């Protein structure tokens, strides 16, 4: 048994914990049952776009192995599972006039029933980066707010209608910063647009990220409005957004450095959280971008502000690292942008709660290792650096909730499985479960066992659950 060594507090009974995944990263079966193409299908096949030249056609084959994934979740004893729905399985050509694919609906419907039958709460992301290719071809996807907002809202509506009787936790978008900057600025994620002509035949890195981000905010806001007006009263769920951002601290207490740290927060989390929860883009972004930052029309702004109203929550992915002077405070993970710095996690949770005053769900938290560092499966299962990472962040989580009073209601480790890590292909592994890509066999790692044990010890299970029992068809 792995000793967890955290302070003796307990999280409330209804605290949701579990693991997260995303459709394109695990499902494979890209041709199955009428699915349309997503922008990642072809992009991942272009030479040089993924580190190992591999695509998402098979991934962890979870489209076929979902029962096995459910068993794994039961084995870990999770309360909840965060997964995403593939837009192009539900509406293969994506658009508001395009037909709904019943086979796609059935797949997720069965999956949701399978979770509920096992007492696991579904936590569903509507958009985790796999835009239907048809919408990119038709009107450039997120670059066309007049079209994409309407198409996204129709897709969201189909999901609320068909799954909302059983799904009570919705996230509209996963990480708009990544969608905008990595997809339309650096061009390293699909659709791969950038000003760098060696990388991309078209695109404009100085304008497109802000246009794409603006459409994502509006699509979120109009989907929330729809949920509130047509579904919330009868379905009783909640809806939010997942935002990512690095924690930043001033190097010293000079005004310049204090401001610089705030600016770093403004251009990542603030870019999206400020309009949604505070009603406007951060002043620094306006100053930095001038006319390149789109304006909201008065009508749009009213909807965006409404979307941040009292009863909603925000999901956040918390990757904690900081580099005040180029040196590292934490342990470097095996990907450039991630370090293990647990105190920063507590600070970030406090910052978010003070600034936005909303309940928080940590929708992802994880640590990367590179495949080649581990020679055997046995070695890969002893993932001490990842255990160390989770040990730190879980005690920071507990301290933030119990000592600082931050309203955190859930926590999801990224990821249930090693999986298709976007531009890194399969060489970077984030899973708490090792996947042998030859056999597709799954092996729990020490980190998965650690989290399972930690939450068993730290969620108060003496009281009856406050989550109402759900009647399911099995
Ligand atoms: C998140 N960054 O992506 C995504 O939600 C997951 O799909 C992904 O697998 C996971 O984290 C690990 O990468 C991010 O550069 C990718 O700051 C890059 C960054 C942040 C999040």
Coordinates of N, CA and C and ligand atoms in Angstrom, one line a residue, residues 22 25 128-129 174-175 177-178 182 186 189 244 246 319 337 364 414 419 421-422 430, ligand 1:
X22 N -10.5 12.5 -23.3 CA -11.2 13.2 -24.3 C -11.4 12.3 -25.5
X25 N -8.6 11.5 -28.1 CA -7.4 10.9 -27.6 C -7.5 9.4 -27.2
X128 N -13.9 19.1 -27.0 CA -12.5 18.9 -26.6 C -11.6 18.8 -27.9
X129 N -11.7 19.9 -28.7 CA -10.8 20.1 -29.8 C -11.1 19.4 -31.2
X174 N -13.2 22.7 -23.8 CA -12.0 22.5 -23.1 C -10.9 23.5 -23.5
X175 N -10.4 24.3 -22.6 CA -9.2 25.1 -22.8 C -9.2 25.9 -24.0
X177 N -7.8 28.6 -24.5 CA -6.4 29.1 -24.8 C -5.7 28.2 -25.8
X178 N -5.8 26.9 -25.5 CA -5.1 25.9 -26.4 C -5.8 25.9 -27.8
X182 N -2.7 27.5 -29.8 CA -2.0 26.3 -30.4 C -2.6 26.0 -31.8
X186 N 0.3 29.4 -33.0 CA 1.5 28.6 -33.2 C 1.3 27.6 -34.3
X189 N -1.4 22.7 -33.2 CA -2.6 21.8 -33.1 C -3.5 22.1 -34.3
X244 N -7.5 26.7 -19.0 CA -6.2 26.4 -18.5 C -5.3 27.6 -18.4
X246 N -1.2 28.9 -16.7 CA 0.0 28.6 -15.8 C -0.1 29.6 -14.7
X319 N -2.4 23.5 -14.2 CA -1.1 23.1 -14.3 C -0.2 24.1 -13.6
X337 N 6.3 22.3 -21.2 CA 5.5 23.3 -20.5 C 5.0 23.0 -19.1
X364 N -8.6 18.8 -14.8 CA -7.5 18.0 -15.2 C -6.3 18.4 -14.3
X414 N -5.6 13.8 -14.9 CA -5.4 13.6 -16.3 C -4.2 12.6 -16.5
X419 N -2.6 8.0 -23.7 CA -3.4 8.1 -24.9 C -2.8 9.0 -25.9
X421 N -1.5 11.9 -27.3 CA -1.2 13.2 -26.7 C -0.9 14.3 -27.8
X422 N -1.9 14.4 -28.6 CA -1.9 15.5 -29.6 C -0.6 15.5 -30.4
X430 N 0.6 10.4 -20.2 CA 0.0 11.1 -19.0 C -0.8 10.2 -18.1
Ligands
LIG1 C1 -4.5 19.6 -21.9 N1 0.1 24.1 -22.6 O1 -3.7 20.2 -22.9 C2 -5.6 18.9 -22.6 O2 -6.9 19.2 -22.1 C3 -5.5 17.4 -22.8 O3 -6.3 17.0 -23.9 C4 -4.0 17.1 -22.9 O4 -3.8 15.7 -23.2 C5 -3.4 17.4 -21.5 O5 -3.6 18.7 -21.2 C6 -1.9 17.1 -21.5 O6 -1.3 17.9 -22.5 C7 -2.8 21.1 -22.8 O7 1.0 24.2 -23.6 C8 -1.8 21.2 -23.7 O8 0.1 24.9 -21.7 C9 -0.8 22.2 -23.7 C10 -0.9 23.1 -22.7 C11 -1.9 23.1 -21.7 C12 -2.8 22.1 -21.8

